[in-house]
Each structure stands twice: as C-alpha cells, then as structure tokens.
Short mmCIF file of C-alpha atoms and ligand atoms in Angstrom, two decimals:
data_model
loop_
_atom_site.label_atom_id
_atom_site.label_comp_id
_atom_site.label_asym_id
_atom_site.label_seq_id
_atom_site.Cartn_x
_atom_site.Cartn_y
_atom_site.Cartn_z
CA UNK A 204 0.03 0.17 0.03
CA UNK A 205 1.20 3.34 -1.00
CA UNK A 206 1.06 6.66 1.24
CA UNK A 207 -1.70 7.89 -1.30
CA UNK A 208 -3.98 5.14 0.02
CA UNK A 209 -4.21 6.48 3.76
CA UNK A 210 -5.72 9.40 5.32
CA UNK A 211 -3.18 12.30 5.71
CA UNK A 212 -2.78 16.09 5.25
CA UNK A 213 -4.53 17.11 1.68
CA UNK A 214 -6.81 14.12 1.41
CA UNK A 215 -10.65 14.67 1.13
CA UNK A 216 -11.87 12.00 3.72
CA UNK A 217 -15.66 10.48 3.48
CA UNK A 218 -16.83 9.03 6.51
CA UNK A 219 -19.88 7.73 8.37
CA UNK A 220 -19.66 8.53 11.81
CA UNK A 221 -21.49 8.18 15.28
CA UNK A 222 -21.02 10.42 18.23
CA UNK A 223 -22.19 9.65 21.64
CA UNK A 224 -21.35 11.57 24.82
CA UNK A 225 -20.25 10.00 28.25
CA UNK A 226 -23.91 8.64 29.12
CA UNK A 227 -23.83 7.11 25.87
CA UNK A 228 -26.67 9.06 24.26
CA UNK A 229 -26.31 9.82 20.53
CA UNK A 230 -25.43 13.10 19.87
CA UNK A 231 -24.73 13.27 16.09
CA UNK A 232 -24.88 10.51 13.53
CA UNK A 233 -24.89 10.03 9.94
CA UNK A 234 -25.98 6.53 9.83
CA UNK A 235 -29.16 7.49 8.36
CA UNK A 236 -28.10 9.96 6.05
CA UNK A 237 -25.31 11.08 3.54
CA UNK A 238 -21.71 10.41 4.88
CA UNK A 239 -19.34 13.40 5.87
CA UNK A 240 -16.57 14.58 3.57
CA UNK A 241 -13.83 16.83 5.19
CA UNK A 242 -10.61 18.11 4.20
CA UNK A 243 -7.88 16.59 6.34
CA UNK A 244 -5.36 18.58 8.01
CA UNK A 245 -7.51 21.72 7.54
CA UNK A 246 -9.26 22.08 11.07
CA UNK A 247 -12.61 20.70 9.75
CA UNK A 248 -13.28 18.05 12.37
CA UNK A 249 -11.88 18.17 16.05
CA UNK A 250 -8.19 17.46 16.24
CA UNK A 251 -8.50 14.41 18.53
CA UNK A 252 -10.78 12.54 15.62
CA UNK A 253 -8.21 13.96 13.24
CA UNK A 254 -5.29 12.44 14.70
CA UNK A 255 -6.98 9.30 15.15
CA UNK A 256 -7.76 9.03 11.52
CA UNK A 257 -4.28 9.81 10.49
CA UNK A 258 -2.87 6.73 8.27
CA UNK A 259 -6.19 5.05 8.13
CA UNK A 260 -7.44 3.25 5.03
CA UNK A 261 -10.98 2.83 3.24
CA UNK A 262 -13.21 0.61 5.41
CA UNK A 263 -11.26 0.99 8.32
CA UNK A 264 -13.20 1.69 11.37
CA UNK A 265 -12.07 3.79 14.13
CA UNK A 266 -13.50 4.32 17.81
CA UNK A 267 -11.88 6.87 19.68
CA UNK A 268 -12.42 8.86 23.02
CA UNK A 269 -11.65 12.61 22.69
CA UNK A 270 -11.43 14.59 26.07
CA UNK A 271 -12.71 18.31 25.75
CA UNK A 272 -9.10 19.59 24.90
CA UNK A 273 -9.20 17.60 21.66
CA UNK A 274 -12.60 18.08 21.03
CA UNK A 275 -14.68 21.22 21.38
CA UNK A 276 -12.69 22.88 24.04
CA UNK A 277 -13.24 23.14 27.98
CA UNK A 278 -16.17 25.36 29.09
CA UNK A 279 -15.31 29.11 29.66
CA UNK A 280 -17.73 30.75 32.08
CA UNK A 281 -16.89 34.09 30.87
CA UNK A 282 -17.90 32.99 27.30
CA UNK A 283 -21.63 33.58 28.31
CA UNK A 284 -22.62 37.30 27.57
CA UNK A 285 -26.09 39.01 27.55
CA UNK A 286 -26.28 41.59 24.86
CA UNK A 287 -29.32 44.07 23.74
CA UNK A 288 -32.06 42.52 21.75
CA UNK A 289 -31.68 45.53 18.89
CA UNK A 290 -28.19 43.81 17.77
CA UNK A 291 -30.18 41.83 16.13
CA UNK A 292 -32.64 41.98 13.41
CA UNK A 293 -36.03 42.81 14.82
CA UNK A 294 -37.89 40.59 12.27
CA UNK A 295 -35.72 37.52 13.23
CA UNK A 296 -37.01 34.94 15.83
CA UNK A 297 -34.23 34.17 18.02
CA UNK A 298 -34.32 30.89 19.88
CA UNK A 299 -31.93 29.06 22.20
CA UNK A 300 -29.76 26.91 20.08
CA UNK A 301 -29.47 29.36 17.22
CA UNK A 302 -26.05 29.60 16.05
CA UNK A 303 -24.86 33.02 14.51
CA UNK A 304 -21.57 33.84 13.13
CA UNK A 305 -19.81 37.11 14.52
CA UNK A 306 -16.33 38.34 14.32
CA UNK A 307 -13.31 38.00 16.66
CA UNK A 308 -10.76 40.98 17.15
CA UNK A 309 -8.76 40.03 14.12
CA UNK A 310 -11.92 39.90 11.78
CA UNK A 311 -12.10 36.15 11.77
CA UNK A 312 -15.59 34.33 11.87
CA UNK A 313 -16.34 33.53 15.42
CA UNK A 314 -19.48 31.18 15.91
CA UNK A 315 -21.79 31.80 19.05
CA UNK A 316 -24.63 30.24 20.27
CA UNK A 317 -28.00 31.65 21.31
CA UNK A 318 -28.76 30.17 25.05
CA UNK A 319 -31.76 32.46 26.05
CA UNK A 320 -33.59 35.39 24.56
CA UNK A 321 -36.40 37.74 25.81
CA UNK A 322 -37.79 40.95 24.32
CA UNK A 323 -34.88 43.05 25.68
CA UNK A 324 -31.85 40.97 25.73
CA UNK A 325 -30.37 37.72 24.35
CA UNK A 326 -27.70 35.80 25.91
CA UNK A 327 -24.93 34.36 23.75
CA UNK A 328 -22.67 31.75 24.56
CA UNK A 329 -19.14 31.68 22.83
CA UNK A 330 -18.67 28.16 23.75
CA UNK A 331 -19.53 25.44 21.38
CA UNK A 332 -22.40 23.40 22.92
CA UNK A 333 -20.18 20.62 23.11
CA UNK A 334 -17.53 22.11 24.85
CA UNK A 335 -16.25 20.45 28.07
CA UNK A 336 -17.89 17.28 26.68
CA UNK A 337 -15.71 13.87 26.37
CA UNK A 338 -16.70 13.06 23.02
CA UNK A 339 -17.03 8.96 21.85
CA UNK A 340 -16.58 8.79 18.06
CA UNK A 341 -17.28 5.53 15.93
CA UNK A 342 -16.27 6.41 12.49
CA UNK A 343 -16.01 3.87 9.39
CA UNK A 344 -13.78 5.45 6.35
CA UNK A 345 -16.02 5.23 3.39
CA UNK A 346 -13.89 7.15 0.67
CA UNK A 347 -10.58 9.06 0.15
CA UNK A 348 -8.96 10.86 -2.69
CA UNK A 349 -6.49 13.56 -3.39
CA UNK A 350 -7.87 17.33 -2.49
CA UNK A 351 -8.34 19.45 -5.72
CA UNK A 352 -6.13 22.54 -5.67
CA UNK A 353 -9.24 24.66 -5.34
CA UNK A 354 -10.11 22.67 -2.23
CA UNK A 355 -7.10 22.87 -0.57
CA UNK A 356 -7.21 27.00 -1.09
CA UNK A 357 -10.79 27.08 0.56
CA UNK A 358 -9.85 24.48 3.40
CA UNK A 359 -12.69 22.19 2.59
CA UNK A 360 -13.97 19.55 0.13
CA UNK A 361 -16.60 20.61 -2.56
CA UNK A 362 -18.75 18.14 -4.49
CA UNK A 363 -20.97 14.99 -3.18
CA UNK A 364 -21.28 15.45 0.46
CA UNK A 365 -18.64 18.11 0.84
CA UNK A 366 -19.02 21.96 1.05
CA UNK A 367 -21.82 23.81 -1.21
CA UNK A 368 -21.45 27.59 -1.96
CA UNK A 369 -24.68 29.57 -1.56
CA UNK A 370 -25.14 32.99 -2.25
CA UNK A 371 -24.89 34.46 1.07
CA UNK A 372 -21.41 32.27 1.81
CA UNK A 373 -19.09 34.66 3.08
CA UNK A 374 -16.16 32.19 3.08
CA UNK A 375 -16.71 31.12 -0.49
ZN1 ZN B 1872 -15.33 26.23 -1.40
#
C-alpha cells in the first residue's frame, strides 16, 4: 500500500460517524443520512478525531475517545454574555440553540450560540454546545481521494457530501 492510499494532509476523507457522549447518548450520526466529507489537515473536524484517522484506509473502523481539550474545548464561564436584543434584526425570531457568526478581534469568523432570549436581551454563549464534553466517536472511512487545488485553497471539500457554496456564503 502506498502513502496515497491512507488518510493524511491534503486528502478528502468521506466517513460515516456516530458521536456519543459520556452517558452513551447519541449526539450526532450520519448513519441515516449521507456520509460526511472533510479535508484532512484543515481543522474541519475536531483535533482528537483527525489525529485518530491519520494513516487509516478505506474500510477502516476507528473508535476513539476524545477529551474536551482535543474536542470542542473546555468550557469558559466567561464565554456567556448578554447583549441588547436590538443588536439583532427585529424581524428575526431568536431562540435558544440558534447559531450566529460574529467576528473576533482579528476579523475572523467566530461562532456564537444563543442560550436564551427575551424582548430586551439575548444571552449568547461563545462556548461550543459540546465544550467540556468527552466525545466518543465511532467512525468508518468510506472513501478517500486527493483534494483538488481549489479545495486546498478554500480549506474544505467540494462536491458530493462536501461544502456547497451559497449566495450568502461569505467564506467562499
Ligand atoms: Zn469552497
């Protein structure tokens, strides 16, 4: 087997996955839908899973336990902030669980999640909803190919199961 047959930087990897938490509850799964495609080495998936997939081949099944530090991070209690409702479009309904993208100090996209809202205020959490969770991944590698130059430039895969560019897609 040559190095081109295994997962590594610059490969588009397609996989089926099931994610469960410490309590054994399924948080997310691709089993009843399309598999997920990601670009290896481009921070598309959490570091602990990416590391576990390194060097694997099509057909391989990988089960890995990922601590928060290698997953969605540890929870930062200072990450919860309450902001005025008027900072959001008035016609938009805002409910807990909504994800928005704001910008950090350097102008990079920064995701934020709504944890509560009333007429005057919106409470936001800069922690990922899975921050602080130990993650259990059960993953099977379905397909593997070299990334196209455009995909490497964008930092994500295109095509089936990959990134679809929409009209309001700022990242392109
Ligand atoms: Zn793209």
